[in-house]
Short mmCIF file of C-alpha atoms in Angstrom, two decimals:
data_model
loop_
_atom_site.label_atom_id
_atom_site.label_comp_id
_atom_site.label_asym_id
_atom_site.label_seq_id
_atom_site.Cartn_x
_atom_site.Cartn_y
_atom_site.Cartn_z
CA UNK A 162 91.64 97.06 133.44
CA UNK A 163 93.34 95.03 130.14
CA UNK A 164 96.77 95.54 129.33
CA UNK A 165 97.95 94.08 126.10
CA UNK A 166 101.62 94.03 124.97
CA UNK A 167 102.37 93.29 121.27
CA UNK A 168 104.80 93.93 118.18
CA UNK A 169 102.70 95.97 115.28
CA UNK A 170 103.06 97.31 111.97
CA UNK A 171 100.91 98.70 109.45
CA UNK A 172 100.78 99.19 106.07
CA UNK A 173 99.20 101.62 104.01
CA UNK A 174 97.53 100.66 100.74
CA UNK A 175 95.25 100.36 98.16
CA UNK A 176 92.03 97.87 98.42
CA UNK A 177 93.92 95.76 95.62
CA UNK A 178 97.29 95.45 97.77
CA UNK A 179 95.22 94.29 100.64
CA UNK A 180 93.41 91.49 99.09
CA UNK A 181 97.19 90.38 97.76
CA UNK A 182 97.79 90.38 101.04
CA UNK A 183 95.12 88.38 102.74
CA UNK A 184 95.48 85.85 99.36
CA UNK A 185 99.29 85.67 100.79
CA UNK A 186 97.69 84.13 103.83
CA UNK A 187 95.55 81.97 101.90
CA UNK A 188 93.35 79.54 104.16
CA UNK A 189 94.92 80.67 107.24
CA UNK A 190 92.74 82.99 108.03
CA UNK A 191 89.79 82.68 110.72
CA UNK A 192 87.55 86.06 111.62
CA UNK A 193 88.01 86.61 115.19
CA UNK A 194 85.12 88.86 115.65
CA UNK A 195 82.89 90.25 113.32
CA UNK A 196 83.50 93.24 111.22
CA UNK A 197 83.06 96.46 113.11
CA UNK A 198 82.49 100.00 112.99
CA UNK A 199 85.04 101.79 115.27
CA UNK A 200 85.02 105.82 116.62
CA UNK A 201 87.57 107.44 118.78
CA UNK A 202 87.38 110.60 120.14
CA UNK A 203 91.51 111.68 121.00
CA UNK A 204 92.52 114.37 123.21
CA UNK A 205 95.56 116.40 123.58
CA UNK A 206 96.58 119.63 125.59
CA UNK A 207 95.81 123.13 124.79
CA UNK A 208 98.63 123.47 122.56
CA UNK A 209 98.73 119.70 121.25
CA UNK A 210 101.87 118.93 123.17
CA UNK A 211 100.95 114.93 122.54
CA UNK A 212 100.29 115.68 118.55
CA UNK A 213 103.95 117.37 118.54
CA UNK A 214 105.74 114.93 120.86
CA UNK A 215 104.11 111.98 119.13
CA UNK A 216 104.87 113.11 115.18
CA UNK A 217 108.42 113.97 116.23
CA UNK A 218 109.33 110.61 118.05
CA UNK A 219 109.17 107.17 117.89
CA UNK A 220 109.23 105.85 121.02
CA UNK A 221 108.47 107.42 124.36
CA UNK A 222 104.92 108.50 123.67
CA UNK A 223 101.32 108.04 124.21
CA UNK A 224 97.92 108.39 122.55
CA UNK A 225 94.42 108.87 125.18
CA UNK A 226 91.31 108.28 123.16
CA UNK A 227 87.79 107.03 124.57
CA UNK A 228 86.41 104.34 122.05
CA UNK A 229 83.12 103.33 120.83
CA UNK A 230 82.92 99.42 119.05
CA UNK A 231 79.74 99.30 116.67
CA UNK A 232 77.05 100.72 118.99
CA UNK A 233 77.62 99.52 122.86
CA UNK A 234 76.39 101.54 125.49
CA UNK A 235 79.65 102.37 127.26
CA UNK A 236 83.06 103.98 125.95
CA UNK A 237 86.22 102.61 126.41
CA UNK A 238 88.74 104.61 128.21
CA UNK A 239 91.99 103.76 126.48
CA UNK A 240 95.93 104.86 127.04
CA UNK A 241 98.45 103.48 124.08
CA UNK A 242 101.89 103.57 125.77
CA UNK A 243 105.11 103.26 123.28
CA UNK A 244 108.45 102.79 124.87
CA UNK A 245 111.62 101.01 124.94
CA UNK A 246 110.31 97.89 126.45
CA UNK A 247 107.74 97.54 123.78
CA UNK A 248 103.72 98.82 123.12
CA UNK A 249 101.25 98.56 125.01
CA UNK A 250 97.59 99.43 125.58
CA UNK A 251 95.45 99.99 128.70
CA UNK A 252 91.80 99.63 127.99
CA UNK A 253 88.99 100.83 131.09
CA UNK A 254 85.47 100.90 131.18
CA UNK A 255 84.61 103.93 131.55
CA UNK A 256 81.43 105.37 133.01
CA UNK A 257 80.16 107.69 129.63
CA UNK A 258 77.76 106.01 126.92
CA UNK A 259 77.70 109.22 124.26
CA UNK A 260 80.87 110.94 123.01
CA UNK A 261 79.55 114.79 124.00
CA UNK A 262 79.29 113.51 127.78
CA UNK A 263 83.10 114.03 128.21
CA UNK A 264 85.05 117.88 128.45
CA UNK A 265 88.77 116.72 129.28
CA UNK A 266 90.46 113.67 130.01
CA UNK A 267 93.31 113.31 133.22
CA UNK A 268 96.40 111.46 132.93
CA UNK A 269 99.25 111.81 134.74
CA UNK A 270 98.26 115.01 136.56
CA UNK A 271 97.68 116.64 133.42
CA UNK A 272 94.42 117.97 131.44
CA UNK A 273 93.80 116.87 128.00
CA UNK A 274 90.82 118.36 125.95
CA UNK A 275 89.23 116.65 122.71
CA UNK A 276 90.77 117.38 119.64
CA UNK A 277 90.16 114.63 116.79
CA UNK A 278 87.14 112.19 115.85
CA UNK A 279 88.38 108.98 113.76
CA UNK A 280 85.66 106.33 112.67
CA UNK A 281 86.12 103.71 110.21
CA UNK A 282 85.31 99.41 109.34
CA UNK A 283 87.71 97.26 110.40
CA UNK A 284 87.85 93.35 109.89
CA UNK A 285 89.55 91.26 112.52
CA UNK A 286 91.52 88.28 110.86
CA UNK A 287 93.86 85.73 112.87
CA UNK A 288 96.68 82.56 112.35
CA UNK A 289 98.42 81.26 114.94
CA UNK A 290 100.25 84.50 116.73
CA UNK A 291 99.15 86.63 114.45
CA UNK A 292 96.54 89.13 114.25
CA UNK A 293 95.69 91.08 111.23
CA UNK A 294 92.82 94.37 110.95
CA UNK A 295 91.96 95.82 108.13
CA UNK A 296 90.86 99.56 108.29
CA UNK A 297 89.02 100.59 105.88
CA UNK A 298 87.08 104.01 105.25
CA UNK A 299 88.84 106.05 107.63
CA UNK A 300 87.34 109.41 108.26
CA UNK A 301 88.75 112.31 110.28
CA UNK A 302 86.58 114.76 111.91
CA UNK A 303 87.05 117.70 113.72
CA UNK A 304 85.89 118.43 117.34
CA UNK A 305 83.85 121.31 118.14
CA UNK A 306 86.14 122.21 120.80
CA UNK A 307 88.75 123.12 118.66
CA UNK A 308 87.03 124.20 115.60
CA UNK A 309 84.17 126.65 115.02
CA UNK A 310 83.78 125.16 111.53
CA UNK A 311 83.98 121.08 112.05
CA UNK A 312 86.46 119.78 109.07
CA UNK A 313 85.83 116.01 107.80
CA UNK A 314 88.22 114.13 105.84
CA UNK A 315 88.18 110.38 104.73
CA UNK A 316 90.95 108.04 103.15
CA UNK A 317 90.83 106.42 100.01
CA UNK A 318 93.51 103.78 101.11
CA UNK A 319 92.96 100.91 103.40
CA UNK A 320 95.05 100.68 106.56
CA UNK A 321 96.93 96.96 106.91
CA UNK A 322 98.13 96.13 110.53
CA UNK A 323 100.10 92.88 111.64
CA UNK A 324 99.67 92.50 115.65
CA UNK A 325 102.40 89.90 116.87
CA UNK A 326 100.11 88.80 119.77
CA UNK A 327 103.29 87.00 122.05
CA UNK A 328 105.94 89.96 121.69
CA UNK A 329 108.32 87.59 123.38
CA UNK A 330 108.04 85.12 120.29
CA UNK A 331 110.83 85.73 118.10
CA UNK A 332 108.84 85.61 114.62
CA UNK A 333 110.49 87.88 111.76
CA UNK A 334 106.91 89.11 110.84
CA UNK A 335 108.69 91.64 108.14
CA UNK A 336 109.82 88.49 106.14
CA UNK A 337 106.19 87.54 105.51
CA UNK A 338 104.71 90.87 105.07
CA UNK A 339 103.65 91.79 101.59
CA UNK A 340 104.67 95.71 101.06
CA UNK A 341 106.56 98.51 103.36
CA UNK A 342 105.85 98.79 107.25
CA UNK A 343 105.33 102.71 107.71
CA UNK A 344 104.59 104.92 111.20
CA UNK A 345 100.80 105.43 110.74
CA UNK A 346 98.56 106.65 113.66
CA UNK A 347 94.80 107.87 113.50
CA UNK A 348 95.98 110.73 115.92
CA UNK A 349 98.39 111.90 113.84
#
C-alpha cells in the first residue's frame, strides 16, 4: 500500500493557457514519466451518496476508483481521502486485470457499485517540489450498471494541476500559478 500526502490545485483551461503556463516554467521542466493514457472506473452507492456529499463539501470526503495506466495488466485499487489535515491518496494492487471483472467495491463497511468511466492523456512534468499533469482529452462515460443507454462526453479544455509534493513545505504555489485555482474532480 502507497500513501501520498500533498497540496493540489487545478486549473481549467484552454490548450493555449496551458502552454502559457508551462512557458511560465520555462527550462524547469523535466518529464517524470512518459505521457500516459489513464481510465478510472468510480463507484458510489445506490443513491450516489459520495457524488452528493462530495459536490456539496469541501473537505471531509472521498473518491474510490480502480485505475488502469496505459495498458498494465493489473488495476489499481485507489481511495482519495480529503480532510482537515490535508489530501491524501491510498493506492493497492488489486487482484482484477479488465474493468468488467469488478460488481461493487467495500469501504468502510459499506457497498459501492460502478457509476462513472473517465479516460484521458496526461503528461507528467516536475521542478524541484513541484509536480505538474496535464489532462488532456477527458472523456466521461457511462457505466452499464447505471445506464441502459451508455452516455459519452469529452472536454474541449485541458485540465492544469500543481501537486506540492512536501505539504509541510511552506511554498505559496498560488503566487506562481498562471490563472484561477477551481474545485475540479473527474467524479464529479
Amino acid at each position: 500500500m502507497k500513501t501520498e500526502n500533498r497540496r493540489e490545485y487545478k486549473i481549467n483551461c484552454t490548450e493555449h493557457e496551458s502552454i502559457r503556463i508551462l512557458n511560465f516554467y520555462n527550462n524547469k521542466l523535466s518529464h517524470l514519466y512518459k505521457d500516459r493514457l489513464i481510465t478510472s472506473l468510480y463507484f458510489d452507492s445506490l443513491n450516489f451518496d459520495i457524488y452528493r456529499h462530495n459536490s456539496i463539501n469541501d473537505s471531509d470526503k472521498f473518491t474510490i476508483r480502480y485505475r488502469r495506466y496505459n495498458d498494465k495488466s493489473v488495476l489499481s485499487k485507489e481511495v482519495k481521502i480529503n480532510n482537515s489535515s490535508g489530501k491524501k491518496k491510498i493506492v493497492d494492487v488489486s487482484e482484477y486485470s479488465n474493468f468488467s471483472e469488478i460488481d461493487v467495491f467495500i469501504y468502510k463497511g459499506r457497498t459501492y457499485y460502478p457509476s462513472l468511466f473517465t479516460s484521458y492523456n496526461r503528461t507528467y512534468l516536475q521542478t524541484d517540489n513541484l509536480r505538474i499533469t496535464l489532462d488532456k482529452n477527458i472523456t466521461f462515460k457511462s457505466h452499464s450498471f447505471r445506464n441502459l443507454h451508455l452516455r459519452e462526453k469529452t472536454m474541449k479544455s485541458v485540465v492544469v494541476e500543481f501537486k506540492l509534493l512536501n505539504a509541510s513545505q511552506d511554498i505559496d504555489i498560488l503566487k506562481n500559478i498562471v490563472g484561477y485555482p477551481i474545485g475540479f474532480s473527474k467524479f464529479l
